[in-house]
Amino acid sequence: MTETEVTEASETEVESSETPSTPIREKLGIQSRNEIMSVIIVAVVGAILYLILEMVPMPYLGVSIIPLGLVPSLALVASIGAIRGPVAGLLTGYIGVLLSNLILNGAIAALTLDGFALGVLGFIVGIGKYDITNGRSLIKLSLMSAIGLGFTALLTAVIGIFVEGVATLAVIAFQLLPILSLGLPSVILLTPLFARLWCWFVERFTPSAEE
Amino acid sequence: MSIRKNKYLASIFVILMIFVGLTMSNLPGPATPTGLQTIDGVVYNFADYRTLNRDQIGMFNYFNGITVNQDYNMWDGWYADGYLAGMRHYFAAFVAYTMATLFETTPGYRPSVYQDFSDTIVSKMNTTIAEYGNESIEYSEWGRSSYPDYYFPDPNDPSGIPMGGFRGPANIMWTGHYALMMALHERNFNTGEMVDELTWFVEDWNNSLTTDGRGNPQEGGIWGVGLIPCEPHLVFVNCNAIPVFATELFDNLIGTQYMEGGMWKYGLNYLNNIMQDDYDLFAYVTQVSPTLGDTDTTPSDYPFMSGDDQGPTVSAYGTSWALMFLEYTQENETIKDYPVFIDTYGREISNDQMYILGSYKYPQNFVDVTAVLGSLFSIPLANQRGDYRTVERLRNFWLSSTNQVWSADGREMHYEEGMTSIMKAFEPVVTFTTTWGTIPTTMRDLGDARPAEFWDYPFISEADDDSIWVYQAEWDEDKHAFILTIEVDQTATLTFSNFDSAPTAYAGGIALQQLASVGSGHTLTLNPGTYNLVIM
């Protein structure tokens, strides 16, 4: 199923839904109960996938104080925003960080605001509409992911300084720089790839796509 | 649309391949293999025995390379020149402690390479002006300062007690470290060569702590606080933690009773009740006398805690170090203070990264040397407290942008880039502190001497050290078997001492080979591979 088809299907659901439609709800992709359920399910599955990706050690290269490498979990959050809308992207990031904090680190950091910061990446990417089969649309997806990551980085820095009381220099060196040096290549390169893989998966395995 | 028709996706594929190829490094190595073996109905679970990993042994090889292959006064590879020259021998002391925990993890592997390293690093700590001039530790520690003409209680009054040279009495940072390095050497290798010098230091501390310095008993010792200064007008909590631990170990090694006799009782009470901050954690420093040339104060104004309007001076560097080395003596204090320390000084960067503030009063101070050291020393402290989550989070912070670098022959490991690119001296420091925090044996474990019968247990006395990685090596006295996990790069021979007769090595519960009798020892020759062996 392509993104266009996904949008059409959503519109059909809107017509049959008891929930009143508003432009904001339409933009957020939560116009009907079915859509809300679908967003929640996608977010939970996405959060579990996020946790799994976080468990896999990823290679990186240190260049001076900058690490270079890929963080697929960031691209996953952006991809889910692109595929299922801003709320799904936001929730995937938030729940994913919450889950990984609890399961991998046994604690909650920064009043869960770090999860919110990551969720903003998925939210911003989800605001746009993409045709995953189209190269230009994928370029747009990469750009939106980079913009979303910029907001995530800024939010993380603000949380670090004002909530965690981290030294400004530490925020710059150990939060901003790594998010950008690891995150930008990840979301620019991997997000369109993940989205295209999802599209291929839907086309290949879902009954509606076969019809 | 297929990927082949989508130019953007195709470009992404190409860029990804190049990018992954360039950044494919710093992946964690394989875990040390452990398993179960049953021999004659007795089960040997290798997971029950202490284990090293490849990174830890690589770290030893790196420090061995920059320590034993140059003269005692040379410090190539430590990168601690300029103002850091006054600190490099202290880095060396902490490296000695790191290696002592590493040696103790495989107590049945005591080759000359371990003993030579231990002996050499002690010698590097004690280079004298008479032998090495301005390149000596005596010079960088004491000779270049104004301290040689220093008296107590008035530093300008020669009728007071002379504060001596760098061997004491008022230089506890150096004397404490040097004595502890010797005590650990004796604990781990039982040579007896350093006992006399070690005894001299402990007796000198006893004199300083229990008399007025002129032979008359005096509570609180020369400086009235039951602690010993360095510099020599400042008493630091961390510097005194080292000789307390050294005294404990000395008592256990020699059979003396300085601790039970109350040598440090007054000082510990002072630390625990007076030298405290607002959180009931250790304050950093107490001044016990005026400085040279000070005309604003008189000796009667002392002692008092250094500080400012916000209270006493505090330091993660001093507190983390003191909590770690004093745990053996006052376990409950460290257990009580540790979580408060982490809460007060800790700062969370993310869910899997945190660092420790140098001083919670100055949270914006981030790259000061002692602030960095405080954060790094907290790693082995957290490990000693069994707080492995904090160990991981601190390590992730310090290693998040560093590269793990292996030598061309694959034997030596250290870290580069990341924080080490800010100051080259952090390269060895980050290497040993982050690895120290992963070693299963802690400083607290080293406070006890080995039992007398330990020296009769079978052990590996010689080996082709450059061809092997010894991950587990210890005699199981209950099962009368030697446990050995080893990786062999090239065919290697190990010589065992203290076996009464030729033992057999078992692998997977099956006899692998009987050791050959050579002289008074027995040799085991292994082909390349990784082995979990039970030798009995």
XYZ file of C-alpha atoms in Angstrom:
747
model
C 0.000 0.000 0.000
C 1.450 3.378 -0.947
C 1.172 6.503 1.140
C -1.436 7.867 -1.252
C -3.472 4.729 -0.727
C -2.976 5.019 3.014
C -4.348 8.567 2.912
C -7.335 7.480 0.809
C -8.078 4.655 3.211
C -7.969 7.126 6.085
C -10.426 9.382 4.304
C -12.829 6.477 3.858
C -12.588 5.747 7.543
C -13.289 9.370 8.336
C -16.535 9.246 6.444
C -17.726 6.169 8.326
C -16.488 7.296 11.711
C -18.659 8.538 14.532
C -15.837 10.853 15.695
C -16.234 14.346 14.290
C -13.445 15.344 11.924
C -11.386 18.494 12.369
C -8.450 19.771 10.275
C -6.076 19.247 13.217
C -7.213 15.674 13.799
C -6.914 15.050 10.093
C -3.401 16.447 10.115
C -2.509 14.287 13.107
C -3.992 11.194 11.487
C -6.367 10.478 14.377
C -9.779 11.174 12.894
C -11.540 7.963 13.826
C -11.399 5.421 16.625
C -9.924 2.964 14.201
C -7.216 5.420 13.338
C -6.518 6.142 16.978
C -6.267 2.415 17.698
C -4.064 1.970 14.689
C -1.775 4.807 15.834
C -1.488 3.303 19.297
C -0.723 -0.165 17.957
C 1.880 1.173 15.540
C 3.447 3.262 18.310
C 3.687 0.296 20.673
C 5.133 -1.971 17.986
C 7.474 0.846 16.977
C 8.580 1.322 20.580
C 9.372 -2.389 20.865
C 11.358 -2.217 17.638
C 13.116 0.859 19.049
C 14.050 -1.113 22.163
C 15.416 -3.974 20.057
C 17.509 -1.593 17.966
C 18.836 0.065 21.119
C 20.020 -3.320 22.364
C 22.252 -3.847 19.341
C 25.710 -2.246 19.790
C 26.450 -0.047 16.803
C 29.913 0.756 15.466
C 31.170 4.324 15.490
C 34.341 6.269 14.842
C 35.584 9.011 17.153
C 37.009 12.032 15.344
C 38.317 14.449 17.954
C 35.347 14.753 20.331
C 32.784 13.872 17.659
C 31.477 10.327 17.202
C 30.503 9.366 13.672
C 28.198 6.447 13.017
C 24.621 5.390 12.604
C 21.809 5.130 15.138
C 19.022 3.171 13.414
C 16.607 3.729 16.300
C 16.447 7.452 15.456
C 15.574 6.657 11.860
C 12.918 4.240 13.052
C 11.119 6.998 14.958
C 11.273 9.297 11.930
C 10.076 6.505 9.628
C 7.050 5.754 11.764
C 6.184 9.432 11.778
C 6.393 9.419 7.992
C 4.345 6.250 7.584
C 1.653 6.626 10.234
C 1.573 10.311 11.092
C 2.865 12.723 13.735
C 1.144 11.229 16.783
C 2.457 7.761 15.998
C 5.940 9.243 15.571
C 5.711 11.171 18.823
C 4.437 8.176 20.781
C 7.005 5.814 19.293
C 9.832 8.058 20.418
C 8.335 8.677 23.828
C 7.371 5.094 24.636
C 10.522 3.729 23.016
C 12.799 5.824 25.215
C 10.667 5.037 28.253
C 10.889 1.304 27.540
C 14.618 1.320 26.890
C 15.227 3.433 30.003
C 13.304 0.986 32.140
C 14.469 -2.265 30.585
C 18.052 -1.471 29.558
C 18.972 1.067 32.229
C 16.552 0.330 35.038
C 15.564 3.952 35.593
C 13.803 6.943 34.155
C 15.938 9.904 33.154
C 14.959 13.588 32.951
C 11.335 13.047 34.042
C 10.839 11.196 30.702
C 11.388 14.466 28.879
C 14.193 12.867 26.871
C 11.565 10.584 25.363
C 9.440 13.570 24.504
C 12.431 15.231 22.826
C 12.949 12.197 20.632
C 9.231 11.955 19.948
C 9.357 15.459 18.499
C 11.494 14.042 15.689
C 8.729 11.611 14.725
C 6.092 14.295 15.168
C 7.755 16.805 12.858
C 8.479 14.208 10.202
C 4.856 13.055 10.460
C 3.503 16.488 9.647
C 4.631 16.101 6.033
C 3.020 13.898 3.388
C 5.233 11.587 1.407
C 4.986 9.303 -1.562
C 7.449 6.659 -0.500
C 7.836 5.395 -4.058
C 8.954 8.764 -5.321
C 12.576 9.826 -5.138
C 11.837 13.524 -4.666
C 9.444 12.724 -1.853
C 12.144 10.671 -0.192
C 14.493 13.637 -0.414
C 11.781 15.660 1.299
C 11.565 12.925 3.941
C 15.313 13.149 4.541
C 15.122 16.911 4.882
C 12.156 16.796 7.246
C 13.983 14.189 9.323
C 17.005 16.462 9.568
C 14.798 19.366 10.634
C 13.031 17.156 13.179
C 16.352 16.018 14.548
C 17.437 19.621 14.902
C 14.450 20.270 17.148
C 15.177 17.085 19.101
C 18.772 18.218 19.627
C 17.697 21.650 20.819
C 15.095 20.228 23.165
C 17.609 17.753 24.544
C 20.032 20.591 25.203
C 17.364 22.653 26.956
C 16.367 19.657 29.096
C 20.021 18.981 29.881
C 20.701 22.537 31.005
C 17.454 23.395 32.797
C 16.178 20.044 34.075
C 19.320 17.982 34.602
C 21.644 20.860 35.499
C 24.337 19.644 33.124
C 27.271 21.974 32.416
C 26.807 23.917 29.184
C 30.067 22.595 27.799
C 28.985 19.019 28.564
C 25.653 19.646 26.849
C 27.427 20.886 23.750
C 30.084 18.182 23.682
C 28.080 15.190 24.877
C 24.511 15.924 23.833
C 24.290 18.354 20.926
C 27.331 17.197 18.979
C 26.639 13.439 19.225
C 22.956 13.863 18.394
C 23.921 15.769 15.279
C 27.011 13.782 14.267
C 25.336 10.416 14.794
C 21.774 11.472 14.178
C 22.000 13.443 10.947
C 23.582 10.644 8.881
C 21.152 8.217 10.492
C 17.940 10.074 9.747
C 19.024 11.409 6.366
C 20.238 8.047 5.075
C 18.225 5.454 6.945
C 14.777 7.055 7.243
C 13.958 6.887 3.514
C 15.420 3.410 3.409
C 13.279 2.198 6.317
C 10.207 3.856 4.834
C 10.854 2.228 1.466
C 11.386 -1.147 3.164
C 8.043 -0.721 4.952
C 6.389 0.114 1.661
C 7.889 -2.991 0.073
C 6.775 -5.077 3.047
C 3.194 -3.787 2.778
C 3.091 -4.358 -0.980
C 4.505 -7.838 -0.601
C 2.636 -9.209 2.400
C -0.648 -7.410 3.038
C -3.793 -8.834 1.408
C -5.177 -5.434 0.456
C -2.012 -4.645 -1.418
C -2.289 -7.893 -3.397
C -5.848 -7.039 -4.374
C 9.246 1.333 -8.157
C 12.382 -0.694 -7.566
C 15.393 0.686 -5.795
C 17.389 0.421 -8.992
C 15.064 2.951 -10.623
C 15.149 5.340 -7.681
C 18.330 7.392 -7.981
C 18.018 8.839 -4.482
C 17.702 5.428 -2.836
C 20.536 4.099 -4.939
C 22.694 7.031 -3.858
C 21.774 6.380 -0.241
C 22.880 2.767 -0.598
C 26.256 3.773 -1.957
C 26.788 6.458 0.700
C 25.707 4.047 3.435
C 28.179 1.412 2.316
C 31.023 3.942 2.361
C 29.928 5.469 5.678
C 29.543 2.127 7.444
C 32.914 1.019 6.093
C 34.588 4.145 7.464
C 32.979 3.993 10.888
C 33.091 0.230 11.462
C 34.989 0.248 14.737
C 34.578 0.192 18.503
C 32.283 -2.809 18.587
C 32.494 -4.765 21.868
C 34.671 -7.864 21.816
C 33.381 -11.370 22.481
C 32.680 -12.392 26.050
C 35.137 -14.721 27.752
C 33.835 -18.265 27.225
C 32.708 -20.099 30.331
C 30.907 -23.381 30.688
C 30.371 -26.462 32.779
C 32.610 -29.486 33.030
C 32.055 -32.668 34.955
C 35.038 -34.767 35.896
C 34.613 -37.878 38.048
C 31.176 -36.612 39.062
C 32.464 -33.229 40.218
C 30.961 -30.244 38.409
C 33.213 -27.287 37.548
C 31.231 -24.206 36.591
C 33.649 -21.715 35.073
C 31.144 -18.908 35.588
C 31.757 -19.263 39.337
C 35.378 -18.120 39.041
C 36.724 -14.602 38.556
C 37.293 -13.717 34.918
C 39.277 -11.181 32.928
C 38.495 -10.229 29.360
C 40.624 -9.341 26.361
C 40.241 -5.575 26.856
C 41.537 -5.760 30.421
C 44.589 -7.814 29.487
C 45.188 -5.539 26.476
C 45.091 -2.594 28.867
C 47.755 -4.250 31.037
C 49.940 -4.887 27.998
C 49.643 -1.214 26.985
C 50.775 0.044 30.403
C 53.447 -2.609 30.575
C 54.761 -1.233 27.281
C 55.024 2.361 28.532
C 56.371 1.376 31.944
C 59.001 -1.359 31.862
C 60.761 -0.606 28.598
C 62.281 2.708 29.668
C 64.382 4.062 32.522
C 62.668 4.797 35.819
C 62.849 8.553 35.220
C 61.338 8.374 31.738
C 57.604 8.803 31.186
C 57.201 8.491 27.427
C 53.647 7.554 26.586
C 52.151 9.016 29.768
C 51.837 12.466 28.163
C 51.967 14.154 31.573
C 54.470 16.957 31.048
C 54.456 20.605 32.102
C 52.242 21.208 35.104
C 51.011 17.615 34.931
C 54.527 16.397 35.753
C 53.511 16.791 39.385
C 50.660 14.355 38.841
C 52.055 11.644 36.563
C 53.497 9.521 39.360
C 50.054 9.610 40.958
C 48.575 8.389 37.703
C 51.191 5.633 37.951
C 50.102 4.831 41.509
C 46.510 4.376 40.410
C 47.675 2.262 37.494
C 49.504 0.095 40.059
C 46.242 -0.331 41.997
C 44.370 -1.147 38.795
C 46.910 -3.830 37.975
C 46.830 -5.194 41.526
C 43.103 -5.876 41.072
C 43.834 -7.423 37.681
C 46.569 -9.666 39.133
C 44.268 -10.767 41.934
C 41.561 -11.757 39.444
C 43.868 -14.478 38.092
C 45.864 -15.268 41.248
C 47.148 -18.550 39.806
C 48.947 -16.743 36.973
C 52.014 -15.046 38.415
C 54.486 -14.742 35.564
C 57.557 -12.547 35.618
C 55.833 -10.038 33.330
C 53.319 -9.205 36.072
C 55.907 -9.094 38.836
C 58.363 -7.025 36.799
C 55.662 -4.488 36.016
C 54.701 -4.214 39.679
C 58.329 -3.840 40.748
C 59.098 -1.267 38.043
C 56.164 1.003 38.739
C 57.090 1.092 42.440
C 60.627 2.084 41.443
C 59.355 4.825 39.115
C 57.496 6.310 42.073
C 60.698 6.679 44.095
C 63.328 8.259 41.857
C 65.587 10.543 43.912
C 67.383 13.812 43.221
C 70.660 12.086 44.100
C 70.220 9.641 41.215
C 68.084 11.447 38.648
C 68.394 15.160 39.504
C 65.590 17.339 38.164
C 64.044 14.366 36.366
C 63.313 12.652 39.656
C 59.995 12.343 41.433
C 61.675 13.748 44.543
C 62.378 16.943 42.601
C 58.955 17.296 40.991
C 57.270 16.363 44.262
C 59.295 18.330 46.771
C 62.653 19.616 45.584
C 61.280 22.424 43.421
C 58.962 23.673 46.168
C 59.560 25.885 49.206
C 58.615 23.016 51.502
C 62.090 21.828 52.550
C 62.354 24.820 54.925
C 58.960 24.444 56.512
C 58.112 24.068 60.189
C 55.056 23.392 62.313
C 53.095 25.136 63.748
C 54.660 28.302 62.304
C 56.248 27.518 58.947
C 58.694 30.428 59.387
C 59.884 29.465 62.851
C 62.840 27.028 62.826
C 62.246 26.200 66.485
C 59.115 24.271 65.402
C 58.947 20.733 64.107
C 60.685 20.412 60.731
C 58.345 19.115 58.067
C 61.148 17.201 56.441
C 61.448 16.075 52.836
C 59.320 14.255 50.358
C 59.555 11.071 52.425
C 57.657 12.768 55.236
C 56.379 13.457 57.691
C 54.174 16.055 55.969
C 53.846 14.610 52.458
C 51.178 12.000 52.931
C 50.049 11.998 49.323
C 53.357 10.645 48.148
C 54.247 8.532 51.207
C 50.769 7.004 51.295
C 50.769 6.031 47.651
C 54.331 4.789 47.671
C 53.703 2.669 50.753
C 50.469 1.233 49.363
C 52.173 0.356 46.101
C 54.822 -1.533 48.073
C 52.202 -3.213 50.271
C 50.254 -4.403 47.225
C 53.462 -5.663 45.614
C 54.215 -7.708 48.717
C 50.635 -8.903 48.914
C 50.620 -10.100 45.314
C 54.161 -11.458 44.960
C 55.390 -12.134 48.501
C 58.989 -11.109 47.798
C 59.765 -9.653 51.221
C 62.046 -7.110 49.511
C 59.940 -4.076 50.365
C 58.855 -4.945 53.892
C 61.579 -2.955 55.703
C 60.915 0.256 53.789
C 57.182 -0.210 54.160
C 57.606 -0.706 57.886
C 59.559 2.537 58.126
C 56.694 4.498 56.600
C 54.015 2.936 58.790
C 56.070 3.625 61.902
C 56.632 7.207 60.775
C 52.880 7.699 60.292
C 52.270 6.192 63.708
C 54.703 8.672 65.194
C 53.011 11.571 63.390
C 49.520 10.498 64.404
C 50.026 9.590 68.039
C 52.758 11.953 69.271
C 53.605 15.649 69.139
C 56.494 14.886 66.799
C 59.033 15.162 69.641
C 58.336 11.770 71.169
C 55.553 12.791 73.551
C 52.130 11.109 73.225
C 49.541 13.544 71.899
C 45.962 12.896 70.852
C 45.450 14.020 67.279
C 49.162 13.772 66.565
C 51.419 16.564 65.372
C 48.718 18.521 63.561
C 45.945 17.883 66.091
C 43.493 16.356 63.643
C 44.670 12.742 63.603
C 45.467 13.107 59.925
C 48.598 13.950 57.973
C 49.002 16.883 55.594
C 50.705 17.159 52.285
C 52.063 20.389 50.812
C 52.522 20.505 54.035
C 49.857 22.805 55.442
C 46.808 21.094 53.917
C 45.094 17.880 55.017
C 43.189 16.228 52.175
C 40.617 13.514 52.819
C 41.624 11.460 49.798
C 45.335 11.560 50.538
C 44.738 10.167 54.026
C 42.441 7.408 52.737
C 45.422 5.798 51.001
C 47.668 5.334 54.083
C 44.674 4.154 56.128
C 44.171 1.378 53.586
C 47.931 0.758 53.421
C 48.025 0.404 57.213
C 45.162 -2.101 57.119
C 46.970 -4.176 54.520
C 50.286 -3.839 56.351
C 48.701 -5.145 59.560
C 47.210 -8.063 57.642
C 50.486 -8.864 55.892
C 52.877 -8.510 58.801
C 50.618 -9.293 61.735
C 50.984 -5.904 63.431
C 48.025 -4.175 65.072
C 48.380 -0.507 64.242
C 44.704 -0.217 63.245
C 43.444 -2.018 66.338
C 45.820 0.131 68.362
C 43.920 3.228 67.253
C 46.568 4.796 65.041
C 43.937 6.259 62.684
C 41.019 6.371 65.144
C 41.221 10.080 65.877
C 41.632 10.971 62.225
C 38.754 8.801 61.033
C 36.545 10.341 63.678
C 37.647 13.782 62.468
C 36.847 12.858 58.865
C 33.459 11.346 59.684
C 32.243 14.025 62.066
C 34.061 17.295 61.484
C 35.424 17.261 57.946
C 31.918 16.999 56.462
C 29.842 19.066 54.051
C 26.121 19.934 54.063
C 25.223 16.477 52.737
C 27.296 14.635 55.369
C 29.800 13.724 52.693
C 33.530 14.282 53.095
C 34.719 17.856 52.713
C 37.880 18.125 50.686
C 40.556 19.887 52.707
C 41.474 21.227 56.132
C 44.250 23.752 56.684
C 46.432 22.917 59.656
C 48.985 25.705 59.585
C 49.699 29.043 57.911
C 51.496 29.125 54.605
C 55.014 30.467 54.289
C 55.002 34.240 54.453
C 51.431 34.443 55.735
C 51.180 37.396 58.107
C 47.386 37.527 58.357
C 46.908 34.448 60.496
C 48.636 32.837 63.444
C 49.007 29.120 64.254
C 46.242 29.433 66.844
C 43.751 30.127 64.031
C 44.179 26.550 62.812
C 42.834 24.016 61.952
C 39.868 25.034 59.841
C 38.200 23.687 56.739
C 38.976 25.468 53.497
C 35.928 26.914 51.835
C 33.991 29.974 50.861
C 30.665 31.649 51.597
C 28.896 28.506 50.405
C 30.602 26.293 52.963
C 33.552 23.912 52.849
C 35.407 23.063 49.666
C 34.036 19.870 48.153
C 35.448 17.626 45.463
C 34.283 14.515 43.649
C 37.945 13.711 43.116
C 38.599 13.611 46.862
C 35.287 12.094 47.913
C 35.123 9.272 45.359
C 38.691 8.254 46.071
C 38.204 8.405 49.856
C 34.949 6.445 49.766
C 36.628 3.718 47.746
C 39.786 3.313 49.838
C 38.078 3.722 53.211
C 35.378 1.131 52.521
C 37.564 -1.680 53.840
C 37.924 0.132 57.179
C 34.467 1.670 57.551
C 32.142 -0.180 55.227
C 28.973 1.314 56.702
C 30.150 4.877 56.078
C 30.810 4.172 52.414
C 27.528 2.276 52.030
C 25.684 5.208 53.585
C 27.521 7.925 51.675
C 27.768 6.339 48.232
C 24.163 6.879 47.034
C 24.219 10.419 48.435
C 27.449 11.036 46.548
C 25.974 9.798 43.262
C 22.787 11.838 43.762
C 24.629 14.995 44.749
C 27.493 14.971 42.285
C 25.940 12.945 39.433
C 24.505 14.556 36.325
C 22.497 12.625 33.743
C 23.311 13.234 30.109
C 20.886 10.633 28.772
C 19.348 7.325 29.750
C 22.666 5.547 29.283
C 25.185 8.286 30.071
C 26.066 10.311 33.141
C 29.062 12.106 34.570
C 30.146 13.311 37.986
C 30.568 16.997 38.780
C 33.980 18.055 40.030
C 32.207 20.146 42.672
C 28.454 20.371 43.060
C 28.955 24.002 44.016
C 30.319 24.796 40.580
C 28.251 22.677 38.189
C 29.450 24.597 35.143
C 33.063 23.588 35.769
C 33.459 20.647 33.432
C 36.955 20.104 32.040
C 39.106 20.974 35.056
C 41.591 18.111 35.525
C 40.440 17.157 39.011
C 36.793 17.340 37.885
C 37.540 14.871 35.109
C 39.487 12.669 37.528
C 36.616 12.768 40.022
C 34.270 11.486 37.362
C 36.733 8.816 36.261
C 37.601 7.652 39.804
C 33.887 7.225 40.444
C 33.879 4.335 37.956
C 35.931 1.899 40.106
C 34.074 3.197 43.175
C 30.725 2.318 41.576
C 32.151 -1.057 40.583
C 33.291 -1.672 44.167
C 29.795 -0.806 45.412
C 28.291 -3.226 42.889
C 26.477 -0.358 41.149
C 27.099 -1.706 37.661
C 24.473 0.504 36.044
C 26.395 3.599 37.130
C 29.623 1.981 35.944
C 28.094 1.491 32.502
C 26.625 4.971 32.343
C 29.889 6.629 33.356
C 31.873 4.483 30.922
C 29.418 5.258 28.130
C 29.900 8.941 28.815
C 33.684 8.880 28.752
C 34.003 6.394 25.930
C 31.120 7.595 23.752
C 33.386 9.297 21.257
C 36.720 7.596 21.967
C 38.272 4.960 19.760
C 39.496 1.698 21.177
C 42.919 1.293 19.592
C 44.785 -2.009 19.423
C 48.488 -2.233 18.624
C 49.602 -3.747 15.328
C 50.350 -7.088 16.995
C 46.906 -7.090 18.625
C 48.316 -7.267 22.159
C 47.969 -3.726 23.550
C 44.761 -1.721 23.950
C 44.200 1.927 24.812
C 41.735 4.707 24.016
C 42.211 7.733 21.782
C 40.091 10.675 20.594
C 36.995 11.784 22.489
C 37.932 13.462 25.759
C 41.535 12.405 25.256
C 41.737 14.783 22.306
C 41.211 17.693 24.723
C 44.202 16.657 26.821
C 46.598 13.942 25.691
C 47.314 12.945 29.307
C 43.753 11.670 29.495
C 44.660 8.899 27.049
C 46.304 6.652 29.657
C 44.024 7.940 32.422
C 40.797 7.187 30.568
C 42.258 3.841 29.520
C 42.990 2.592 33.015
C 40.063 4.120 34.909
C 37.360 2.932 32.515
C 38.891 -0.538 32.421
C 39.528 -0.660 36.171
C 35.792 -0.237 36.696
C 35.128 -3.497 34.855
C 37.560 -5.733 36.750
C 35.692 -8.093 39.104
C 38.247 -7.678 41.902
C 38.046 -4.351 43.755
C 40.339 -2.442 46.098
C 38.272 -3.561 49.089
C 39.117 -7.174 48.154
C 42.820 -6.362 48.333
C 42.716 -5.283 51.973
C 43.061 -8.865 53.146
C 46.387 -10.630 52.845
C 46.429 -13.961 51.061
C 46.284 -16.908 53.456
C 49.647 -18.533 54.211
C 48.660 -21.731 52.376
C 47.967 -19.712 49.194
C 51.679 -19.669 48.416
C 51.702 -23.466 48.300
C 48.866 -23.689 45.781
C 49.784 -24.687 42.224
C 50.272 -21.674 39.930
C 51.639 -20.718 36.532
C 55.137 -19.461 37.219
C 56.360 -19.126 33.631
C 54.647 -18.907 30.270
C 54.989 -17.686 26.729
C 53.182 -14.551 27.858
C 53.219 -12.842 24.466
C 51.241 -15.671 22.890
C 48.492 -16.172 25.436
C 45.521 -14.463 27.066
C 44.923 -15.815 30.562
C 41.301 -15.076 31.461
C 40.894 -17.364 34.464
C 43.641 -18.937 36.559
C 43.136 -19.994 40.115
C 43.466 -22.985 42.356
C 40.175 -24.279 43.728
C 41.222 -25.523 47.139
C 37.866 -27.173 47.820
C 37.930 -29.230 44.634
C 41.728 -29.550 44.462
C 41.800 -28.458 40.855
C 43.371 -25.626 38.902
C 40.899 -23.648 36.814
C 42.337 -22.182 33.635
C 40.620 -20.341 30.801
C 43.130 -19.357 28.196
C 43.266 -18.190 24.611
C 46.376 -19.195 22.716
C 47.486 -17.175 19.649
C 50.528 -19.293 18.839
C 51.603 -22.627 20.285
C 52.579 -21.807 23.856
C 54.027 -23.558 26.872
C 53.030 -22.874 30.464
C 55.057 -23.999 33.463
C 53.196 -24.843 36.651
C 54.800 -24.876 40.086
C 53.634 -26.554 43.303
C 52.021 -29.643 41.763
C 53.257 -32.687 43.699
C 52.968 -34.962 40.688
C 52.265 -34.610 36.990
C 48.623 -33.480 36.737
C 46.254 -33.979 33.824
C 44.509 -31.172 31.964
C 40.840 -31.807 31.167
C 38.785 -30.026 28.545
C 35.079 -30.668 28.142
C 35.340 -33.274 30.892
C 37.805 -35.352 28.849
C 41.534 -35.745 29.538
C 43.392 -33.492 27.103
C 46.979 -34.167 28.103
C 49.113 -35.024 31.078
C 51.534 -32.282 31.993
C 55.212 -33.037 31.455
C 57.596 -32.951 34.408
C 60.420 -30.480 33.801
C 62.725 -29.789 36.729
C 60.575 -28.957 39.726
C 57.681 -27.847 37.558
C 55.218 -29.291 35.075
C 54.620 -27.956 31.593
C 51.500 -27.735 29.493
C 51.788 -27.053 25.774
C 48.745 -25.734 23.965
C 48.017 -25.177 20.295
C 46.181 -22.037 19.113
C 42.602 -21.924 20.356
C 40.533 -21.106 23.414
C 40.373 -23.560 26.289
C 38.418 -24.030 29.501
C 40.729 -26.372 31.391
C 40.539 -28.190 34.702
C 44.019 -29.321 35.754
C 44.244 -31.885 38.539
